[in-house]
Amino acid sequence: MYSGSSDGETHEAAQRKIPPASSMLWVRNLRRFIGSGAGLGSEALMELETKRILLDIFKEKQKKNAEAGSIPSFYKKKPEEGSISQRVQRLAKFRFLKKQSDLLLNADDLDAMWVCLRENCVIDDATGAEKMNYEDFCHIASVCTEQIGPKCRRFFSPSNFMKFEKDEQGRIAILPFYLYVMRTVSLTQARIDMSELDEDSDGFLQPHEMESYIRGLIPNLAQLREMPAAFVQMYCRIAAHKFFFFCDPHRRGKACIKKVLLSNCLQELMELHQESEEEVTDTEQAENWFSLTSAQRICDMFLALDKDANGTLSKQELREYADGTLTEIFIERVFDEHVRRGKSGGGNTREMDFESFLDFVLALENKDTPEGMTYLFRCLDLQGRGYLTTADIHSLFRDVHQKWIEGGNYELCIEDVRDEIWDMVKPGDPLKITLADLLACKQGGTVASMLIDVRGFWAHDNRENLLQEEEEPEEE
């Protein structure tokens, strides 16, 4: 009883005697000493300075947000050249792309996967195709993971198995699956390579960046390895221009990397991987824009048209394109809509440079594509109203009719051709034809050829005979 009361009184007395920490002199001096940073090491000082900088940035952002009100920020200034933020950004991008590249399957990994697929599949008795069911699929996944590593595991997901066509027994063919893996790896590698060349990391490639990408591919493309060194720069310029014609429709001078990867242009370029010893005909090489034969053909064509050798084409020189079968009014409209006014030689001087010539050739050789049809429609739209009337069709075809008669062909009625074009397009508005109508009818390229090129009209007029000539060799 004595000890209990004594302990309680002693504890209460101790509480009353201990002063608060803030009133102690040594505590105040210690806090003042630490606050000045004099007693901290270099790492602690750096951490303290970092906190101060981040606090200042936070306060500045709060102040800007308060001034801006409810309007969100939609523009972020790019870091200045040589600044620390730019260097950090580049280092982070390099490390990220390096990590993604390490996760890709290399050539040896792909070969090992193909061996695993063939060793663990079954042969379809009816077709002889090599197939696998889901149990085989899971077993192959385990074998590949043991031999190759976990980086191949993502290809063997249930969702990937469901992407492929299955037979009555629920089996899929191994070849389409393997081609899917190869294409995925190829596109991912292409995206990594393009991202490395994207200097400002905005997801777009500028012309010189696209040319650098193509230049890096040349040693790996079998059909381009023998390209003369003097022609490499010109080839890259021609090849890159097709990407921008199809992937930069608004002519902003940059092409979206994602759009480039999904375009047919990249697939056409990758076709040059196949060895030249294989049966690749001259016609197939000429039809592939990225082939060496095609690039040399375009250069030779431009040089042949450039009679005065000044590096540009006048209207008179361009009239000789395609043996002079294009109409006068079309050439005039091309210069009105797609050729910039020259800086020298008079205010009205317009000459077509090589870049504009590439656009011109791409549009004529790809008339059935939305990009090619858009280019040509601007030339056909004489009044710039966004649609064609019967008067426009009459004016456009009048030059074709004149060349047709000069070529010794039979007389024809312009009104009959106009009505035939209307029947081919079947426009939504019976009084006018729009670009959307030409794209929807799937015959826009044929209609454009009939209105700008006498050879195009001749091919349409003799389409049945030409089709019969094509079928006869096949029957033999």
XYZ file of C-alpha atoms in Angstrom:
476
model
C 0.000 0.000 0.000
C 2.875 2.325 0.878
C 4.886 1.408 -2.224
C 1.871 1.839 -4.588
C 1.029 5.360 -3.495
C 4.695 6.355 -3.504
C 5.173 5.175 -7.129
C 2.135 7.119 -8.340
C 3.242 10.293 -6.656
C 6.782 9.898 -7.982
C 5.535 9.441 -11.618
C 3.286 12.505 -11.426
C 6.123 14.556 -10.025
C 8.451 13.440 -12.818
C 5.900 14.534 -15.450
C 5.635 17.925 -13.858
C 9.428 18.385 -13.707
C 10.296 17.420 -17.409
C 10.022 20.553 -19.614
C 8.832 20.336 -23.267
C 11.508 19.562 -25.873
C 11.038 22.863 -27.678
C 12.003 24.805 -24.557
C 15.328 23.018 -24.112
C 18.300 25.058 -25.241
C 20.278 22.127 -26.648
C 17.297 21.018 -28.748
C 16.916 24.489 -30.243
C 20.639 24.681 -30.996
C 20.644 21.210 -32.632
C 17.681 22.061 -34.844
C 19.318 25.335 -35.869
C 22.575 23.489 -36.637
C 20.850 20.824 -38.805
C 18.633 23.367 -40.539
C 21.667 25.263 -41.797
C 23.035 22.049 -43.357
C 26.407 22.493 -41.703
C 26.252 19.123 -39.976
C 25.067 17.075 -42.946
C 27.127 14.912 -45.257
C 27.299 15.370 -49.050
C 24.542 12.806 -49.766
C 22.219 14.343 -47.199
C 22.876 17.801 -48.586
C 22.088 16.568 -52.107
C 18.863 14.993 -50.907
C 17.884 18.178 -49.107
C 18.605 20.274 -52.201
C 16.582 17.876 -54.340
C 13.611 18.198 -52.013
C 13.835 21.974 -52.207
C 13.931 21.921 -56.015
C 10.973 19.546 -56.249
C 9.053 21.688 -53.761
C 9.719 24.788 -55.859
C 8.549 22.975 -59.014
C 5.420 21.789 -57.236
C 4.623 25.300 -56.014
C 5.206 26.722 -59.492
C 2.829 24.166 -61.054
C 0.210 24.935 -58.423
C 0.532 28.626 -59.203
C 0.168 28.018 -62.974
C -2.845 25.756 -62.457
C -4.480 28.390 -60.290
C -3.873 31.028 -62.963
C -5.075 28.764 -65.805
C -8.305 27.897 -64.062
C -10.076 24.851 -65.485
C -8.209 24.763 -68.831
C -5.881 21.704 -68.887
C -2.386 21.951 -70.309
C -2.280 20.488 -73.830
C 1.194 21.565 -74.890
C 4.460 20.619 -73.271
C 7.575 22.369 -74.381
C 10.264 20.005 -75.609
C 13.518 20.036 -73.643
C 16.228 22.263 -75.016
C 19.096 20.746 -76.984
C 21.885 19.665 -74.660
C 19.876 20.209 -71.481
C 19.908 17.739 -68.602
C 16.246 16.856 -69.139
C 16.946 15.997 -72.773
C 19.887 13.807 -71.810
C 17.824 12.023 -69.175
C 15.038 11.513 -71.697
C 17.416 10.024 -74.258
C 19.030 7.762 -71.675
C 15.633 6.540 -70.470
C 14.540 5.867 -74.063
C 17.781 4.016 -74.812
C 17.410 1.786 -71.752
C 13.748 1.093 -72.486
C 14.408 0.166 -76.123
C 17.384 -1.974 -75.082
C 15.154 -3.853 -72.636
C 12.493 -4.388 -75.318
C 15.131 -5.578 -77.781
C 16.467 -8.124 -75.272
C 12.967 -9.598 -74.972
C 12.773 -10.316 -78.716
C 13.437 -13.711 -80.267
C 16.534 -13.811 -82.442
C 17.079 -15.939 -85.562
C 18.348 -18.921 -83.572
C 15.346 -18.731 -81.243
C 12.960 -18.726 -84.192
C 14.708 -21.738 -85.728
C 14.492 -23.603 -82.414
C 10.785 -22.789 -82.140
C 10.154 -24.120 -85.652
C 11.940 -27.354 -84.779
C 9.822 -27.718 -81.626
C 6.630 -27.107 -83.590
C 7.475 -29.724 -86.204
C 8.637 -32.343 -83.703
C 5.497 -32.099 -81.562
C 2.752 -31.684 -84.162
C 0.540 -34.229 -85.930
C 0.007 -34.755 -89.653
C -3.512 -34.323 -91.001
C -4.333 -37.488 -92.980
C -6.622 -35.633 -95.394
C -4.482 -32.629 -96.290
C -1.009 -33.575 -95.074
C -0.782 -30.307 -93.140
C 1.113 -30.163 -89.855
C -1.304 -29.284 -87.038
C -1.575 -29.124 -83.251
C -4.442 -29.104 -80.775
C -4.484 -27.090 -77.567
C -2.781 -29.823 -75.532
C 0.040 -29.987 -78.101
C 0.138 -26.179 -78.027
C 0.676 -26.149 -74.245
C 3.286 -28.919 -74.453
C 5.206 -27.058 -77.165
C 5.066 -23.940 -74.998
C 6.765 -25.829 -72.164
C 9.438 -27.291 -74.456
C 10.166 -23.906 -76.054
C 10.376 -22.232 -72.657
C 12.969 -24.790 -71.543
C 15.056 -24.467 -74.704
C 14.635 -20.769 -75.543
C 13.616 -19.109 -72.285
C 10.605 -17.300 -70.877
C 10.649 -14.649 -73.628
C 8.768 -17.008 -75.988
C 6.002 -17.683 -73.472
C 3.858 -14.707 -74.515
C 3.242 -16.240 -77.938
C 1.649 -19.345 -76.406
C -1.298 -17.682 -74.687
C -4.853 -19.091 -75.020
C -5.966 -15.921 -76.800
C -3.304 -16.425 -79.483
C -4.434 -20.008 -80.048
C -8.007 -18.774 -80.571
C -6.902 -16.337 -83.287
C -6.244 -19.102 -85.808
C -8.689 -21.116 -87.881
C -9.399 -24.546 -86.418
C -10.523 -27.752 -88.083
C -13.303 -30.060 -86.894
C -11.017 -31.533 -84.234
C -10.030 -28.118 -82.854
C -6.536 -28.163 -84.334
C -4.632 -25.266 -85.911
C -1.890 -25.425 -88.550
C 1.596 -24.727 -87.235
C 2.741 -22.719 -90.285
C 0.319 -19.767 -89.853
C 1.197 -19.665 -86.158
C 4.924 -19.579 -86.891
C 4.456 -16.879 -89.528
C 2.486 -14.869 -86.957
C 5.399 -15.129 -84.510
C 7.904 -14.097 -87.185
C 5.809 -11.106 -88.273
C 5.309 -9.982 -84.668
C 9.041 -10.143 -84.013
C 9.801 -8.347 -87.279
C 7.332 -5.508 -86.622
C 8.530 -5.101 -83.040
C 12.132 -4.913 -84.193
C 11.152 -2.367 -86.852
C 9.372 -0.262 -84.245
C 12.436 -0.349 -81.978
C 14.702 0.664 -84.863
C 12.409 3.539 -85.870
C 12.034 4.715 -82.279
C 15.815 4.886 -81.938
C 15.898 7.254 -84.939
C 13.040 9.382 -83.589
C 15.185 12.210 -82.233
C 12.438 14.157 -80.445
C 10.598 11.003 -79.261
C 7.194 12.216 -80.486
C 6.245 8.979 -82.278
C 6.794 10.472 -85.743
C 9.613 10.190 -88.266
C 10.835 13.081 -90.365
C 12.088 12.482 -93.932
C 15.777 12.335 -92.992
C 14.980 9.899 -90.162
C 13.027 7.610 -92.507
C 15.887 7.741 -95.010
C 18.293 6.710 -92.250
C 16.057 3.758 -91.374
C 15.967 2.587 -94.998
C 19.728 3.064 -95.334
C 20.216 0.766 -92.355
C 18.025 -1.917 -93.957
C 19.861 -2.050 -97.291
C 22.632 -4.481 -96.178
C 19.958 -6.908 -94.908
C 17.814 -6.839 -98.070
C 19.078 -9.465 -100.501
C 17.916 -7.648 -103.642
C 19.605 -4.372 -102.664
C 23.034 -5.594 -101.542
C 24.583 -4.973 -104.958
C 23.355 -1.371 -105.115
C 26.068 1.076 -106.279
C 27.272 3.226 -103.385
C 26.723 6.396 -105.419
C 23.022 5.579 -105.811
C 22.261 4.843 -102.129
C 21.310 8.411 -101.181
C 18.980 8.805 -104.162
C 17.427 5.396 -103.516
C 16.692 6.259 -99.868
C 15.080 9.510 -100.995
C 12.809 7.725 -103.475
C 11.926 4.903 -101.082
C 11.169 7.205 -98.140
C 8.886 9.348 -100.287
C 6.382 6.527 -100.738
C 6.016 6.190 -96.972
C 5.207 9.887 -96.690
C 2.821 9.822 -99.655
C 0.692 7.158 -97.943
C 1.363 7.832 -94.230
C 1.403 11.632 -94.256
C -1.775 12.579 -96.160
C -1.865 16.112 -94.714
C 1.735 16.757 -95.842
C 2.961 17.803 -92.397
C 6.459 16.515 -93.096
C 6.328 13.670 -90.571
C 4.906 10.132 -90.629
C 3.434 8.347 -87.617
C 5.533 5.291 -86.695
C 2.445 3.201 -85.902
C 0.917 4.057 -89.272
C 4.163 3.177 -91.047
C 4.278 -0.228 -89.347
C 0.702 -1.031 -90.388
C 1.055 0.237 -93.961
C 1.501 -1.925 -97.036
C 4.638 0.068 -97.841
C 6.698 -1.629 -95.139
C 5.489 -5.070 -96.254
C 6.403 -4.213 -99.847
C 9.870 -3.127 -98.734
C 10.395 -6.329 -96.738
C 9.617 -8.410 -99.832
C 13.131 -7.544 -100.982
C 14.459 -9.948 -98.343
C 13.946 -12.879 -100.708
C 17.053 -13.928 -102.578
C 17.432 -12.658 -106.138
C 18.223 -16.191 -107.285
C 14.581 -17.064 -106.749
C 12.174 -16.542 -109.600
C 11.584 -12.801 -109.387
C 10.633 -11.557 -112.844
C 11.502 -8.139 -114.242
C 7.800 -7.256 -114.169
C 7.537 -8.027 -110.447
C 10.645 -5.965 -109.733
C 9.287 -3.038 -111.730
C 5.956 -3.193 -109.893
C 7.681 -3.031 -106.500
C 8.411 0.649 -105.850
C 11.297 -0.260 -103.527
C 13.159 -2.475 -105.972
C 16.403 -1.199 -107.447
C 14.938 -1.576 -110.939
C 11.998 0.677 -110.075
C 14.140 3.366 -108.438
C 16.476 3.487 -111.437
C 13.485 3.628 -113.791
C 12.078 6.674 -111.986
C 15.442 8.477 -112.051
C 15.922 7.734 -115.736
C 12.370 8.923 -116.450
C 12.937 12.251 -114.696
C 16.278 12.827 -116.406
C 14.776 12.030 -119.816
C 11.942 14.521 -119.277
C 14.255 17.258 -117.974
C 15.407 18.476 -121.389
C 17.131 21.627 -120.126
C 18.805 19.709 -117.243
C 17.870 22.341 -114.647
C 16.616 19.796 -112.088
C 12.921 20.662 -112.525
C 10.183 19.952 -115.066
C 8.149 22.553 -116.895
C 4.623 21.943 -118.162
C 5.954 21.369 -121.658
C 8.457 18.790 -120.397
C 5.872 16.956 -118.255
C 3.565 16.644 -121.285
C 6.012 14.039 -122.643
C 5.309 11.739 -119.662
C 3.849 8.351 -120.725
C 4.543 9.110 -124.408
C 2.356 12.215 -124.294
C -0.940 10.413 -123.640
C -1.961 12.644 -120.708
C -4.322 15.513 -121.524
C -3.384 19.203 -121.578
C -6.006 20.182 -119.016
C -4.785 17.527 -116.572
C -1.175 18.746 -116.790
C -2.402 22.295 -116.150
C -4.402 21.183 -113.129
C -1.445 19.233 -111.711
C 0.638 22.404 -111.733
C -2.228 24.441 -110.267
C -2.864 22.071 -107.357
C 0.388 20.264 -106.593
C 3.335 22.372 -107.769
C 4.603 25.225 -105.625
C 5.317 28.562 -107.251
C 9.017 29.039 -107.949
C 11.104 31.522 -105.960
C 13.046 32.658 -109.004
C 12.440 33.188 -112.667
C 9.373 35.398 -112.383
C 6.269 35.473 -110.234
C 4.271 33.133 -112.480
C 7.032 30.568 -112.986
C 6.114 27.081 -111.817
C 8.331 24.081 -112.297
C 7.941 20.604 -110.813
C 10.829 19.513 -108.592
C 11.813 15.888 -108.012
C 9.745 15.558 -104.819
C 6.590 16.741 -106.620
C 7.396 14.414 -109.512
C 7.513 11.460 -107.106
C 4.047 12.428 -105.817
C 2.834 12.649 -109.417
C 4.156 9.193 -110.329
C 2.866 7.608 -107.109
C -0.617 9.006 -107.701
C -0.775 7.728 -111.288
C 0.556 4.292 -110.339
C -1.792 3.969 -107.332
C -5.026 5.460 -108.674
C -7.209 2.947 -106.845
C -5.891 3.881 -103.392
C -7.518 6.639 -101.294
C -4.259 8.613 -101.319
C -3.810 8.386 -105.086
C -7.473 9.131 -105.751
C -7.356 12.159 -103.433
C -4.379 13.550 -105.375
C -6.130 13.074 -108.727
C -9.523 14.325 -107.552
C -8.048 17.724 -106.724
C -6.973 17.920 -110.376
C -10.344 16.760 -111.695
C -12.265 19.231 -109.513
C -11.923 22.129 -111.962
C -13.876 24.615 -109.840
C -12.555 23.510 -106.444
C -16.067 22.827 -105.143
C -15.453 19.326 -103.803
C -17.516 17.576 -106.491
C -17.718 16.999 -110.261
C -20.676 17.972 -112.424
C -21.616 16.866 -115.923
C -19.983 20.050 -117.232
C -16.700 19.107 -115.529
C -16.809 15.604 -117.035
C -17.486 17.113 -120.462
C -14.570 19.555 -120.149
C -12.167 16.877 -118.927
C -13.045 14.287 -121.541
C -12.936 16.775 -124.416
C -9.116 16.601 -124.511
C -9.220 12.789 -124.326
C -11.669 12.781 -127.243
C -9.350 14.987 -129.283
C -6.342 12.690 -128.728
C -8.590 9.699 -129.427
C -9.546 11.033 -132.862
C -5.967 12.100 -133.630
C -4.935 8.498 -132.981
C -7.155 7.288 -135.849
C -9.870 5.717 -133.681
C -13.593 5.641 -134.370
C -15.839 8.595 -133.603
C -17.545 8.534 -130.231
C -20.106 10.662 -128.426
C -18.906 12.516 -125.322
C -22.397 12.401 -123.807
C -22.415 8.597 -124.020
C -19.091 8.412 -122.145
C -20.383 10.855 -119.552
C -23.479 8.695 -118.975
C -21.305 5.573 -118.729
C -19.167 7.233 -116.039
C -22.312 8.135 -114.107
C -23.480 4.517 -114.318
C -20.097 3.266 -113.109
C -19.949 5.602 -110.093
C -23.640 5.623 -109.110
C -23.241 8.807 -106.994
C -25.426 9.468 -103.979
C -26.460 12.790 -105.499
C -27.482 12.241 -109.153
C -26.218 15.715 -110.086
C -22.637 15.496 -108.810
C -19.814 13.060 -108.106
C -17.755 13.441 -104.924
C -14.477 11.900 -103.848
C -16.396 9.618 -101.489
C -18.481 8.383 -104.446
C -15.359 7.515 -106.455
C -13.843 5.625 -103.522
C -17.071 3.789 -102.732
C -17.723 2.573 -106.291
C -14.345 0.741 -106.418
C -13.856 2.011 -109.983
C -12.490 5.442 -109.192
C -9.092 4.633 -110.697
C -10.685 3.543 -113.971
C -12.830 6.691 -114.116
C -9.793 8.888 -113.460
C -7.826 7.121 -116.215
C -10.677 7.668 -118.675
C -10.671 11.419 -117.958
C -6.931 12.184 -117.970
C -5.229 9.615 -120.219
C -6.232 8.532 -123.736
C -4.395 5.255 -123.154
C -6.503 4.702 -120.026
C -9.694 5.252 -122.013
C -8.471 2.870 -124.725
C -7.801 0.180 -122.080
C -11.342 0.615 -120.734
C -12.874 0.539 -124.216
C -10.981 -2.667 -125.063
C -11.229 -4.311 -121.635
C -13.010 -7.420 -122.946
C -10.378 -8.063 -125.612
C -7.549 -7.464 -123.118
C -9.157 -9.859 -120.623
C -9.474 -12.523 -123.302
C -5.799 -12.119 -124.263
C -4.795 -12.619 -120.620
C -6.860 -15.783 -120.291
C -5.549 -17.471 -123.457
C -1.928 -18.028 -122.240
C -3.278 -19.491 -118.977
C -5.362 -22.053 -120.892
C -2.332 -23.114 -122.950
